[in-house]
PDB file of C-alpha atoms and ligand atoms in Angstrom:
ATOM      1  CA  MET A 145     -14.391 -13.931 -47.680  1.00 57.00           C
ATOM      2  CA  MET A 146     -15.362 -13.285 -44.143  1.00 60.00           C
ATOM      3  CA  VAL A 147     -12.893 -13.269 -41.578  1.00 60.00           C
ATOM      4  CA  THR A 148     -14.137 -13.700 -38.061  1.00 59.00           C
ATOM      5  CA  ARG A 149     -12.045 -12.496 -35.306  1.00 56.00           C
ATOM      6  CA  LYS A 150     -12.450 -14.233 -32.396  1.00 56.00           C
ATOM      7  CA  ARG A 151     -11.365 -12.347 -29.466  1.00 54.00           C
ATOM      8  CA  ILE A 152      -9.295 -13.961 -26.829  1.00 55.00           C
ATOM      9  CA  LYS A 153      -9.518 -13.315 -23.356  1.00 64.00           C
ATOM     10  CA  THR A 154      -5.873 -12.942 -21.642  1.00 68.00           C
ATOM     11  CA  HIS A 155      -5.589 -12.338 -17.756  1.00 77.00           C
ATOM     12  CA  PRO A 156      -2.353 -12.480 -15.412  1.00 82.00           C
ATOM     13  CA  ALA A 157      -1.119 -16.075 -14.527  1.00 87.00           C
ATOM     14  CA  ALA A 158      -1.317 -14.411 -10.892  1.00 95.00           C
ATOM     15  CA  VAL A 159      -2.023 -11.302  -9.216  1.00 97.00           C
ATOM     16  CA  LEU A 160       0.005 -10.379  -5.938  1.00 98.00           C
ATOM     17  CA  ILE A 161      -1.642  -8.353  -3.308  1.00 98.00           C
ATOM     18  CA  GLY A 162      -0.559  -7.449   0.070  1.00 97.00           C
ATOM     19  CA  PHE A 163       0.581  -4.711   2.071  1.00 96.00           C
ATOM     20  CA  MET A 164       3.472  -2.389   1.953  1.00 94.00           C
ATOM     21  CA  GLY A 165       6.770  -4.049   2.787  1.00 91.00           C
ATOM     22  CA  ALA A 166       5.638  -7.537   1.981  1.00 95.00           C
ATOM     23  CA  GLY A 167       8.063  -8.318  -0.858  1.00 94.00           C
ATOM     24  CA  LYS A 168       5.171  -8.076  -3.767  1.00 96.00           C
ATOM     25  CA  SER A 169       7.849  -6.736  -6.459  1.00 96.00           C
ATOM     26  CA  THR A 170      10.733  -8.748  -5.736  1.00 96.00           C
ATOM     27  CA  VAL A 171       8.768 -12.094  -5.015  1.00 98.00           C
ATOM     28  CA  GLY A 172       6.589 -11.244  -8.225  1.00 98.00           C
ATOM     29  CA  LYS A 173       9.586 -10.944 -10.364  1.00 98.00           C
ATOM     30  CA  LEU A 174      11.026 -14.268  -9.140  1.00 98.00           C
ATOM     31  CA  VAL A 175       7.324 -15.933  -9.578  1.00 97.00           C
ATOM     32  CA  ALA A 176       7.305 -14.910 -13.191  1.00 96.00           C
ATOM     33  CA  GLU A 177      11.111 -16.082 -13.992  1.00 96.00           C
ATOM     34  CA  LEU A 178       9.886 -19.136 -12.567  1.00 96.00           C
ATOM     35  CA  LEU A 179       6.673 -19.381 -14.716  1.00 94.00           C
ATOM     36  CA  GLY A 180       8.570 -18.080 -17.555  1.00 94.00           C
ATOM     37  CA  VAL A 181       6.156 -15.283 -18.210  1.00 95.00           C
ATOM     38  CA  ASP A 182       6.390 -11.385 -18.345  1.00 95.00           C
ATOM     39  CA  PHE A 183       6.224  -9.612 -14.735  1.00 97.00           C
ATOM     40  CA  THR A 184       4.364  -5.907 -14.062  1.00 97.00           C
ATOM     41  CA  ASP A 185       4.680  -3.835 -11.357  1.00 98.00           C
ATOM     42  CA  ALA A 186       1.613  -1.691 -11.471  1.00 98.00           C
ATOM     43  CA  ASP A 187       3.631   1.062  -9.490  1.00 97.00           C
ATOM     44  CA  GLU A 188       5.977   1.003 -12.233  1.00 97.00           C
ATOM     45  CA  GLN A 189       3.431   0.965 -14.908  1.00 98.00           C
ATOM     46  CA  ILE A 190       1.779   4.015 -13.387  1.00 98.00           C
ATOM     47  CA  VAL A 191       5.316   5.929 -13.262  1.00 97.00           C
ATOM     48  CA  ARG A 192       5.565   4.767 -16.650  1.00 97.00           C
ATOM     49  CA  VAL A 193       2.300   5.891 -17.766  1.00 97.00           C
ATOM     50  CA  ASP A 194       2.078   9.477 -15.705  1.00 97.00           C
ATOM     51  CA  GLY A 195       5.796  10.547 -16.127  1.00 97.00           C
ATOM     52  CA  ARG A 196       6.001  11.425 -12.552  1.00 97.00           C
ATOM     53  CA  THR A 197       6.858   9.351  -9.518  1.00 96.00           C
ATOM     54  CA  ILE A 198       4.688   8.190  -6.960  1.00 96.00           C
ATOM     55  CA  PRO A 199       5.355  10.643  -4.132  1.00 95.00           C
ATOM     56  CA  GLU A 200       5.076  13.562  -7.152  1.00 96.00           C
ATOM     57  CA  ILE A 201       1.364  12.352  -7.813  1.00 97.00           C
ATOM     58  CA  PHE A 202       0.558  12.343  -4.113  1.00 96.00           C
ATOM     59  CA  ASP A 203       2.132  15.686  -3.484  1.00 94.00           C
ATOM     60  CA  GLN A 204       0.941  17.412  -6.430  1.00 97.00           C
ATOM     61  CA  ASP A 205      -2.449  15.773  -7.233  1.00 97.00           C
ATOM     62  CA  GLY A 206      -3.582  14.169  -3.813  1.00 96.00           C
ATOM     63  CA  ALA A 207      -4.601  10.596  -3.111  1.00 96.00           C
ATOM     64  CA  PRO A 208      -7.676  10.446  -4.968  1.00 97.00           C
ATOM     65  CA  ALA A 209      -6.020  11.577  -7.860  1.00 97.00           C
ATOM     66  CA  PHE A 210      -3.517   8.923  -7.701  1.00 98.00           C
ATOM     67  CA  ARG A 211      -6.260   6.293  -7.190  1.00 98.00           C
ATOM     68  CA  GLU A 212      -8.009   7.078 -10.051  1.00 98.00           C
ATOM     69  CA  ILE A 213      -4.535   6.478 -11.794  1.00 98.00           C
ATOM     70  CA  GLU A 214      -4.030   3.353 -10.408  1.00 98.00           C
ATOM     71  CA  ARG A 215      -7.211   2.321 -11.360  1.00 98.00           C
ATOM     72  CA  GLN A 216      -6.873   2.683 -15.038  1.00 98.00           C
ATOM     73  CA  VAL A 217      -3.554   1.149 -14.978  1.00 98.00           C
ATOM     74  CA  VAL A 218      -4.465  -1.732 -12.801  1.00 98.00           C
ATOM     75  CA  LEU A 219      -7.684  -2.574 -14.634  1.00 97.00           C
ATOM     76  CA  ASP A 220      -5.706  -2.632 -18.145  1.00 96.00           C
ATOM     77  CA  LEU A 221      -3.104  -4.959 -16.287  1.00 96.00           C
ATOM     78  CA  LEU A 222      -5.474  -6.978 -15.386  1.00 95.00           C
ATOM     79  CA  THR A 223      -6.651  -7.863 -19.156  1.00 93.00           C
ATOM     80  CA  ARG A 224      -3.036  -8.967 -19.818  1.00 91.00           C
ATOM     81  CA  GLY A 225      -0.840 -12.008 -19.319  1.00 88.00           C
ATOM     82  CA  GLY A 226       2.266 -12.635 -17.127  1.00 95.00           C
ATOM     83  CA  VAL A 227       2.510 -11.654 -13.165  1.00 97.00           C
ATOM     84  CA  VAL A 228       1.508  -8.536 -12.022  1.00 97.00           C
ATOM     85  CA  SER A 229       2.295  -7.134  -8.828  1.00 98.00           C
ATOM     86  CA  LEU A 230      -0.387  -4.189  -7.278  1.00 98.00           C
ATOM     87  CA  GLY A 231       0.564  -1.345  -4.776  1.00 97.00           C
ATOM     88  CA  GLY A 232      -0.802  -2.183  -0.932  1.00 97.00           C
ATOM     89  CA  GLY A 233      -3.854   0.350  -1.541  1.00 97.00           C
ATOM     90  CA  ALA A 234      -5.155  -1.048  -5.090  1.00 98.00           C
ATOM     91  CA  VAL A 235      -7.428  -3.410  -3.371  1.00 98.00           C
ATOM     92  CA  MET A 236      -9.406  -0.891  -1.443  1.00 98.00           C
ATOM     93  CA  THR A 237     -10.865   0.569  -5.186  1.00 98.00           C
ATOM     94  CA  PRO A 238     -13.729  -1.094  -5.503  1.00 97.00           C
ATOM     95  CA  ALA A 239     -13.377  -1.604  -9.416  1.00 97.00           C
ATOM     96  CA  ILE A 240     -10.311  -3.353  -8.703  1.00 98.00           C
ATOM     97  CA  ALA A 241     -11.377  -5.343  -5.947  1.00 97.00           C
ATOM     98  CA  ASP A 242     -14.193  -6.502  -8.209  1.00 96.00           C
ATOM     99  CA  ALA A 243     -12.023  -7.408 -11.068  1.00 95.00           C
ATOM    100  CA  LEU A 244      -9.705  -9.256  -8.849  1.00 95.00           C
ATOM    101  CA  GLY A 245     -12.678 -11.822  -7.986  1.00 91.00           C
ATOM    102  CA  ARG A 246     -11.975 -13.256 -11.580  1.00 84.00           C
ATOM    103  CA  GLN A 247      -8.226 -13.762 -11.012  1.00 91.00           C
ATOM    104  CA  ARG A 248      -5.858 -16.123  -9.263  1.00 93.00           C
ATOM    105  CA  VAL A 249      -4.901 -13.452  -6.335  1.00 96.00           C
ATOM    106  CA  VAL A 250      -1.716 -14.246  -4.391  1.00 97.00           C
ATOM    107  CA  TYR A 251      -2.039 -12.641  -0.814  1.00 97.00           C
ATOM    108  CA  LEU A 252       1.743 -12.087   0.508  1.00 98.00           C
ATOM    109  CA  SER A 253       0.875 -11.684   4.041  1.00 97.00           C
ATOM    110  CA  ILE A 254       3.315 -10.073   6.592  1.00 95.00           C
ATOM    111  CA  ASP A 255       3.815  -9.404  10.294  1.00 94.00           C
ATOM    112  CA  PRO A 256       3.476  -5.723  11.063  1.00 94.00           C
ATOM    113  CA  ASP A 257       6.614  -5.751  13.069  1.00 93.00           C
ATOM    114  CA  GLU A 258       8.741  -7.036   9.845  1.00 92.00           C
ATOM    115  CA  GLY A 259       6.585  -5.480   7.394  1.00 92.00           C
ATOM    116  CA  PHE A 260       7.517  -1.842   9.169  1.00 92.00           C
ATOM    117  CA  VAL A 261      10.970  -2.853   9.263  1.00 90.00           C
ATOM    118  CA  ARG A 262      10.956  -3.471   5.306  1.00 90.00           C
ATOM    119  CA  ALA A 263       8.560  -0.928   4.067  1.00 91.00           C
ATOM    120  CA  GLN A 264      10.652   1.922   5.710  1.00 83.00           C
ATOM    121  CA  CYS A 265      13.299   1.261   3.238  1.00 74.00           C
ATOM    122  CA  GLY A 266      11.052   2.735   0.015  1.00 73.00           C
ATOM    123  CA  ASP A 267       9.708   6.206  -1.077  1.00 82.00           C
ATOM    124  CA  ARG A 268       5.987   5.699   0.390  1.00 88.00           C
ATOM    125  CA  PRO A 269       4.271   8.879   0.858  1.00 89.00           C
ATOM    126  CA  LEU A 270       1.298   7.075   3.289  1.00 91.00           C
ATOM    127  CA  LEU A 271       4.357   6.787   5.667  1.00 90.00           C
ATOM    128  CA  ALA A 272       5.927  10.203   5.377  1.00 87.00           C
ATOM    129  CA  GLY A 273       4.242  11.600   8.135  1.00 85.00           C
ATOM    130  CA  ASP A 274       4.768  12.071  11.933  1.00 87.00           C
ATOM    131  CA  ASP A 275       4.498   8.703  13.573  1.00 90.00           C
ATOM    132  CA  PRO A 276       4.712   6.280  10.620  1.00 92.00           C
ATOM    133  CA  GLU A 277       4.763   3.029  12.399  1.00 93.00           C
ATOM    134  CA  THR A 278       1.045   3.913  13.822  1.00 94.00           C
ATOM    135  CA  ARG A 279      -0.096   4.721  10.506  1.00 93.00           C
ATOM    136  CA  TYR A 280       1.252   1.548   8.911  1.00 94.00           C
ATOM    137  CA  ARG A 281      -0.432  -0.749  11.853  1.00 95.00           C
ATOM    138  CA  GLU A 282      -3.438   1.257  11.061  1.00 95.00           C
ATOM    139  CA  LEU A 283      -3.779   0.961   7.388  1.00 95.00           C
ATOM    140  CA  LEU A 284      -2.821  -2.606   7.595  1.00 96.00           C
ATOM    141  CA  ALA A 285      -5.760  -3.422   9.885  1.00 95.00           C
ATOM    142  CA  GLU A 286      -7.979  -1.322   7.615  1.00 96.00           C
ATOM    143  CA  ARG A 287      -6.946  -3.580   4.999  1.00 97.00           C
ATOM    144  CA  GLN A 288      -6.640  -6.846   6.613  1.00 96.00           C
ATOM    145  CA  ASP A 289     -10.035  -8.294   5.610  1.00 97.00           C
ATOM    146  CA  THR A 290      -9.999  -6.949   1.961  1.00 97.00           C
ATOM    147  CA  TYR A 291      -6.740  -8.971   1.702  1.00 97.00           C
ATOM    148  CA  THR A 292      -8.242 -12.417   2.955  1.00 97.00           C
ATOM    149  CA  ALA A 293     -11.311 -11.835   1.143  1.00 96.00           C
ATOM    150  CA  LEU A 294      -9.552 -11.429  -2.029  1.00 96.00           C
ATOM    151  CA  ALA A 295      -7.018 -14.060  -2.070  1.00 96.00           C
ATOM    152  CA  THR A 296      -7.401 -17.242  -3.605  1.00 93.00           C
ATOM    153  CA  ILE A 297      -3.896 -18.147  -2.298  1.00 94.00           C
ATOM    154  CA  THR A 298      -2.110 -16.850   0.857  1.00 96.00           C
ATOM    155  CA  VAL A 299       1.456 -16.933   1.367  1.00 96.00           C
ATOM    156  CA  ASP A 300       3.433 -16.081   4.386  1.00 96.00           C
ATOM    157  CA  ALA A 301       5.768 -13.660   2.976  1.00 95.00           C
ATOM    158  CA  GLY A 302       7.739 -13.324   6.299  1.00 91.00           C
ATOM    159  CA  ALA A 303       8.347 -17.575   6.218  1.00 90.00           C
ATOM    160  CA  GLY A 304      11.454 -17.432   4.218  1.00 92.00           C
ATOM    161  CA  ASN A 305      13.848 -15.422   1.893  1.00 95.00           C
ATOM    162  CA  ALA A 306      12.588 -13.965  -1.635  1.00 96.00           C
ATOM    163  CA  ALA A 307      13.487 -17.081  -3.294  1.00 97.00           C
ATOM    164  CA  GLU A 308      11.327 -19.546  -0.850  1.00 97.00           C
ATOM    165  CA  ILE A 309       8.171 -17.655  -0.910  1.00 97.00           C
ATOM    166  CA  ALA A 310       8.450 -17.309  -4.801  1.00 97.00           C
ATOM    167  CA  ASP A 311       9.006 -21.079  -4.779  1.00 96.00           C
ATOM    168  CA  ALA A 312       5.921 -21.408  -2.307  1.00 96.00           C
ATOM    169  CA  VAL A 313       3.507 -19.260  -4.542  1.00 96.00           C
ATOM    170  CA  VAL A 314       4.748 -21.075  -7.677  1.00 95.00           C
ATOM    171  CA  THR A 315       3.891 -24.761  -5.884  1.00 94.00           C
ATOM    172  CA  ALA A 316       0.753 -23.346  -4.634  1.00 93.00           C
ATOM    173  CA  LEU A 317      -0.042 -21.956  -7.921  1.00 91.00           C
ATOM    174  CA  ALA A 318       0.259 -25.243  -9.668  1.00 87.00           C
ATOM    175  CA  ASP A 319      -3.279 -26.362  -8.057  1.00 77.00           C
ATOM    176  CA  HIS A 320      -4.986 -23.278  -9.715  1.00 71.00           C
ATOM    177  CA  LEU A 321      -3.009 -23.424 -12.961  1.00 58.00           C
ATOM    178  CA  LEU A 322      -3.425 -27.261 -14.064  1.00 47.00           C
ATOM    179  CA  PRO A 323      -7.321 -27.323 -14.355  1.00 46.00           C
ATOM    180  CA  GLU A 324      -7.469 -24.604 -16.611  1.00 49.00           C
ATOM    181  CA  ARG A 325      -4.808 -25.709 -18.678  1.00 44.00           C
ATOM    182  CA  ASN A 326      -6.705 -28.898 -19.191  1.00 44.00           C
ATOM    183  CA  THR A 327     -10.103 -27.008 -19.767  1.00 45.00           C
ATOM    184  CA  PRO A 328     -11.009 -27.823 -23.689  1.00 44.00           C
TER     185      PRO A 328
HETATM  186  C1  S3P B 280       0.577   2.606  -1.365  1.00 91.89           C
HETATM  187  C2  S3P B 280       1.465   1.473  -1.597  1.00 91.89           C
HETATM  188  C3  S3P B 280       2.879   1.565  -2.352  1.00 91.89           C
HETATM  189  C4  S3P B 280       2.075   2.660  -3.697  1.00 91.89           C
HETATM  190  C5  S3P B 280       1.676   3.887  -3.052  1.00 91.89           C
HETATM  191  C6  S3P B 280       0.265   3.624  -2.053  1.00 91.89           C
HETATM  192  C7  S3P B 280      -0.583   1.788  -0.566  1.00 91.89           C
HETATM  193  O1  S3P B 280       2.893   0.480  -3.360  1.00 91.89           O
HETATM  194  O2  S3P B 280       1.309   1.829  -4.432  1.00 91.89           O
HETATM  195  O3  S3P B 280       2.542   4.610  -1.944  1.00 91.89           O
HETATM  196  O4  S3P B 280      -1.717   2.669  -0.096  1.00 91.89           O
HETATM  197  O5  S3P B 280      -0.480   0.773   0.432  1.00 91.89           O
HETATM  198  P1  S3P B 280       3.901  -0.572  -1.942  1.00 91.89           P
HETATM  199  O6  S3P B 280       2.881  -1.413  -1.790  1.00 91.89           O
HETATM  200  O7  S3P B 280       4.304  -1.511  -3.310  1.00 91.89           O
HETATM  201  O8  S3P B 280       4.415  -0.302  -1.457  1.00 91.89           O
END
């Protein structure tokens, strides 16, 4: 007997994008809990796959090498289910931006003053120079249009605590989830 295997295409319930300090990982985890699905943080997955921390990858191999690992990891995650949060710069890789065109993309926007304060409490190689605040603002300005263009939903990450932001994301996602669920 011939068995035909149907290839079922999976994709995340939601992909969170946004700049450093927007709270993508914290909010993403809460959104996944509310939806009852798995959560994957792309940066954590990079560390798992590569075996080094992100600052180590930047220091030892440089930014382009990090972006290549990130590209491979993120493209793989985008073929799986659950909620996925991406590192702030992932959207600048053309293949990732292209793949995001077929996803439910939640942009967590953040005011630069608040975002910078939050981003300082992490180990972020791109903010390791002499003037991290200027660098933060420059990078955000460079990426702003890309975040906006890729977003199917935009939520202001400064409009409440993480639980409130997660609730707002889930409410906004409901509009995007229901029609697809009802499609035969
Ligand atoms: C980066 C953001 C980081 C991490 C890496 C590069 C960026 O993730 O991927 O340090 O280019 O903005 P977070 O946005 O989670 O801080």
